[in-house]
Short mmCIF file of C-alpha atoms in Angstrom, two decimals:
data_model
loop_
_atom_site.label_atom_id
_atom_site.label_comp_id
_atom_site.label_asym_id
_atom_site.label_seq_id
_atom_site.Cartn_x
_atom_site.Cartn_y
_atom_site.Cartn_z
CA GLN A 721 94.00 113.98 93.21
CA SER A 722 95.71 110.62 94.36
CA VAL A 723 98.03 111.37 97.24
CA LEU A 724 100.52 109.32 95.43
CA THR A 725 101.97 110.41 91.66
CA GLN A 726 102.40 107.96 88.89
CA PRO A 727 102.74 108.90 85.43
CA PRO A 728 99.71 108.06 83.67
CA SER A 729 100.86 105.82 81.07
CA ALA A 730 103.99 104.51 79.94
CA SER A 731 105.22 101.89 77.00
CA GLY A 732 107.79 99.62 75.47
CA THR A 733 108.47 96.97 73.20
CA PRO A 734 108.99 93.63 73.80
CA GLY A 735 112.33 92.89 75.89
CA GLN A 736 112.95 96.47 77.17
CA ARG A 737 113.37 97.51 81.05
CA VAL A 738 110.66 99.71 81.77
CA THR A 739 110.48 101.78 84.49
CA ILE A 740 107.13 103.50 86.61
CA SER A 741 107.67 106.01 89.38
CA CYS A 742 105.50 106.60 92.27
CA SER A 743 105.84 110.02 94.30
CA GLY A 744 104.66 110.48 97.94
CA SER A 745 105.48 112.73 100.53
CA SER A 746 107.74 111.62 104.01
CA SER A 747 104.14 110.45 105.72
CA ASN A 748 104.18 107.73 103.74
CA ILE A 749 106.60 106.50 101.43
CA GLY A 750 109.14 108.46 103.41
CA SER A 751 108.71 106.03 106.61
CA LYS A 752 106.52 103.18 105.14
CA THR A 753 107.14 99.79 102.50
CA VAL A 754 105.59 100.69 99.18
CA ASN A 755 103.97 97.65 97.12
CA TRP A 756 103.07 97.28 93.83
CA TYR A 757 99.73 95.80 91.76
CA GLN A 758 99.31 94.75 88.30
CA GLN A 759 95.53 94.73 87.07
CA VAL A 760 94.27 93.48 83.85
CA PRO A 761 90.86 94.86 82.46
CA GLY A 762 87.92 93.19 83.91
CA ALA A 763 90.47 91.37 86.80
CA ALA A 764 91.30 92.48 90.08
CA PRO A 765 94.10 93.94 91.02
CA LYS A 766 97.29 91.55 91.71
CA LEU A 767 100.13 91.71 94.43
CA LEU A 768 103.01 91.84 92.72
CA VAL A 769 105.66 93.28 95.03
CA TYR A 770 105.76 94.00 98.94
CA SER A 771 108.31 93.64 101.59
CA HIS A 772 111.18 95.47 99.93
CA ASN A 773 110.97 92.84 96.28
CA GLN A 774 109.29 89.93 97.61
CA ARG A 775 106.52 88.88 95.00
CA PRO A 776 104.38 86.19 95.50
CA SER A 777 104.42 82.79 94.61
CA GLY A 778 104.48 82.83 90.59
CA VAL A 779 104.86 86.56 90.00
CA SER A 780 108.31 86.50 88.04
CA ASP A 781 111.45 88.02 89.21
CA ARG A 782 111.47 90.20 86.08
CA PHE A 783 108.91 93.19 88.72
CA SER A 784 111.23 94.56 91.31
CA ASP A 785 111.02 97.63 93.10
CA SER A 786 113.54 100.12 94.79
CA LYS A 787 112.98 103.56 96.57
CA SER A 788 114.47 106.56 96.88
CA GLY A 789 113.64 109.09 99.65
CA THR A 790 109.74 110.19 99.01
CA SER A 791 110.09 108.40 95.39
CA ALA A 792 109.29 104.60 94.38
CA SER A 793 110.05 102.49 91.46
CA LEU A 794 108.85 99.43 89.79
CA ALA A 795 110.96 98.31 87.32
CA ILE A 796 109.68 95.14 84.55
CA SER A 797 112.63 93.83 82.68
CA GLY A 798 112.43 91.56 79.54
CA LEU A 799 109.33 93.16 78.75
CA GLN A 800 106.40 90.80 77.22
CA PRO A 801 102.61 91.27 75.62
CA GLU A 802 101.16 90.08 79.11
CA ASP A 803 102.80 92.80 81.04
CA GLU A 804 100.36 95.55 79.27
CA ALA A 805 98.11 95.92 82.38
CA ASP A 806 97.50 99.34 85.12
CA TYR A 807 100.04 99.17 87.24
CA TYR A 808 99.03 100.92 91.06
CA CYS A 809 102.16 101.75 93.67
CA ALA A 810 100.20 101.91 97.87
CA VAL A 811 101.30 102.20 100.45
CA TRP A 812 100.47 103.05 104.29
CA ASP A 813 100.28 106.91 105.38
CA ASP A 814 100.47 108.30 108.39
CA SER A 815 98.14 110.91 107.82
CA VAL A 816 95.37 109.44 107.06
CA ASN A 817 95.86 106.24 109.65
CA GLY A 818 95.10 103.72 106.32
CA PRO A 819 96.89 102.85 102.65
CA VAL A 820 97.12 105.25 99.66
CA PHE A 821 97.65 104.72 96.21
CA GLY A 822 98.48 105.93 93.04
CA GLY A 823 96.42 107.59 90.41
CA GLY A 824 97.99 104.45 88.07
CA THR A 825 100.19 104.22 84.91
CA LYS A 826 98.92 102.09 81.83
CA LEU A 827 101.51 100.73 80.63
CA THR A 828 101.72 99.45 76.84
CA VAL A 829 103.41 96.92 74.97
CA LEU A 830 104.63 98.70 71.56
CA GLN B 437 93.11 77.63 98.66
CA VAL B 438 92.18 81.07 99.94
CA GLN B 439 89.53 83.53 98.41
CA LEU B 440 87.31 85.75 98.62
CA VAL B 441 84.40 85.82 96.97
CA GLN B 442 81.94 88.88 96.61
CA SER B 443 78.09 89.49 95.86
CA GLU B 444 76.43 90.19 92.37
CA ALA B 445 76.54 93.32 90.99
CA GLU B 446 73.76 95.93 91.36
CA VAL B 447 71.60 98.22 90.14
CA LYS B 448 71.03 100.85 92.65
CA LYS B 449 69.05 104.93 91.94
CA PRO B 450 69.99 107.88 93.44
CA GLY B 451 69.67 108.59 97.09
CA SER B 452 69.19 104.22 97.77
CA SER B 453 71.65 102.68 99.74
CA VAL B 454 73.31 98.94 98.53
CA LYS B 455 75.64 96.55 101.00
CA VAL B 456 77.97 94.39 98.67
CA SER B 457 79.36 90.57 101.04
CA CYS B 458 82.31 88.96 100.80
CA ARG B 459 83.05 85.81 101.49
CA ALA B 460 85.95 84.58 102.52
CA SER B 461 87.54 80.58 103.04
CA GLY B 462 90.83 79.09 103.26
CA TYR B 463 91.82 80.97 106.46
CA THR B 464 90.66 81.72 109.35
CA PHE B 465 88.71 84.81 108.81
CA SER B 466 89.45 86.29 112.18
CA ASP B 467 93.30 86.95 111.56
CA TYR B 468 93.37 89.26 108.80
CA TYR B 469 92.11 92.79 108.31
CA ILE B 470 89.26 92.70 105.18
CA TYR B 471 89.91 96.00 103.15
CA TRP B 472 87.12 98.40 100.91
CA VAL B 473 88.89 99.47 97.95
CA ARG B 474 86.83 100.95 94.92
CA ARG B 475 87.73 101.88 91.00
CA ALA B 476 85.72 104.37 89.59
CA PRO B 477 85.15 105.25 85.49
CA GLY B 478 89.07 106.57 84.36
CA GLN B 479 89.41 106.24 87.69
CA GLY B 480 92.52 104.33 89.95
CA LEU B 481 92.24 102.55 92.98
CA GLU B 482 90.89 104.54 96.58
CA TRP B 483 90.71 102.83 99.50
CA MET B 484 87.45 103.18 101.95
CA GLY B 485 87.65 101.23 104.14
CA TRP B 486 88.85 98.46 106.65
CA ILE B 487 87.57 96.08 109.45
CA ASN B 488 89.09 93.91 112.07
CA PRO B 489 87.05 90.92 111.72
CA ASN B 490 88.50 89.69 115.44
CA SER B 491 87.12 92.44 117.08
CA GLY B 492 84.42 94.46 114.87
CA ASP B 493 86.80 97.53 115.04
CA THR B 494 85.86 99.52 112.07
CA LYS B 495 87.94 102.83 109.81
CA TYR B 496 87.12 104.86 107.23
CA ALA B 497 89.03 106.76 104.71
CA GLN B 498 87.68 110.68 105.19
CA LYS B 499 86.08 110.44 102.29
CA PHE B 500 83.18 108.16 103.13
CA GLN B 501 82.89 108.63 106.91
CA GLY B 502 79.34 109.25 107.45
CA SER B 503 78.35 107.10 104.16
CA VAL B 504 80.07 103.83 104.00
CA THR B 505 79.57 100.43 106.88
CA VAL B 506 81.77 97.82 106.97
CA THR B 507 80.17 94.77 109.24
CA ARG B 508 80.96 91.49 109.33
CA ASP B 509 79.79 87.75 110.29
CA THR B 510 82.34 85.54 111.92
CA SER B 511 79.71 83.08 112.30
CA ILE B 512 79.94 82.56 107.76
CA SER B 513 83.25 84.21 107.55
CA THR B 514 81.50 87.33 105.48
CA ALA B 515 82.14 90.20 105.64
CA TYR B 516 79.75 93.26 104.20
CA MET B 517 80.14 97.07 103.22
CA GLU B 518 77.10 99.07 102.43
CA LEU B 519 76.90 102.74 100.78
CA SER B 520 74.40 104.99 101.15
CA GLY B 521 73.17 108.04 99.39
CA LEU B 522 74.27 106.90 96.35
CA THR B 523 74.78 109.27 93.74
CA SER B 524 76.32 108.71 90.14
CA HIS B 525 79.79 109.44 91.12
CA ASP B 526 79.29 105.96 92.73
CA THR B 527 79.13 104.33 89.91
CA ALA B 528 81.88 102.05 90.43
CA VAL B 529 83.73 98.17 91.09
CA TYR B 530 84.14 97.51 94.55
CA TYR B 531 86.89 95.22 95.62
CA CYS B 532 87.18 93.29 99.20
CA ALA B 533 90.50 92.59 100.07
CA ARG B 534 92.90 90.70 102.54
CA GLY B 535 95.21 92.84 103.99
CA ARG B 536 98.62 92.25 105.68
CA MET B 537 99.71 94.26 108.82
CA ILE B 538 103.59 94.77 109.14
CA MET B 539 104.08 96.99 112.44
CA PHE B 540 107.03 97.73 114.66
CA GLY B 541 106.28 97.85 117.87
CA GLY B 542 102.05 96.56 118.05
CA VAL B 543 101.94 100.65 117.42
CA ILE B 544 103.88 101.72 113.75
CA VAL B 545 102.13 100.15 111.00
CA LEU B 546 105.23 99.58 108.33
CA GLN B 547 103.56 98.40 105.80
CA VAL B 548 99.72 96.93 104.58
CA TYR B 549 99.47 94.92 101.49
CA PHE B 550 96.70 92.80 100.34
CA ASP B 551 97.33 89.63 99.07
CA TYR B 552 94.10 88.47 98.34
CA TRP B 553 91.13 90.32 96.57
CA GLY B 554 87.86 89.58 95.68
CA GLN B 555 86.25 89.15 91.41
CA GLY B 556 84.78 92.82 92.54
CA THR B 557 81.49 94.16 92.08
CA LEU B 558 79.91 96.30 89.74
CA LEU B 559 77.41 98.94 91.29
CA THR B 560 75.95 101.25 88.51
CA VAL B 561 73.94 104.18 90.06
CA SER B 562 71.31 105.31 87.62
CA SER B 563 67.55 106.93 87.67
#
């Protein structure tokens, strides 16, 4: 029932490049900037990417994002075991006058 | 360093209320909105509401209007989220987060992101 649609799961082997998609509409992704969060079990979400490929201090440059129309993607290159986590896209939505999240994608490193 | 420290886990009966606190430190509390987000078991993140600590203005997600009240006490740099009429569906981890908002012309929101999060407060609703 999330406003933004993400695949429930994704997987890859160490060293691989993985992408996670996020689909929305004109009132959110189509007109706003998307952000991405990482949540490992038992911890709070952590900001990963914001403002078009900006990363907070300490976040690896292996994480990058892109957007086209009403869809966005998070790319993780050089996959590492510690990347195993849940990933969420988020964006402001004018129709709700607040932020909306994707349902989350569970990334498994095989 | 910026920190948001939340109150401890709670166990509540159906129909009761809970009030979760979020104490900020390491920055000027009134300069940034505080957002409340929850994650129910097996579910994704869900925005509940926000407060402007400077003015006290609030905004709630439609789903939570009438059941959530967000307040703040600027003298102790603390925001609160009170949830009433609890049901088992409210069992979740509740987070506060500092919001950074990018606007155009002071009116149009282009982006909001959450750069610091509290550690989370587990609420269990059970009879």
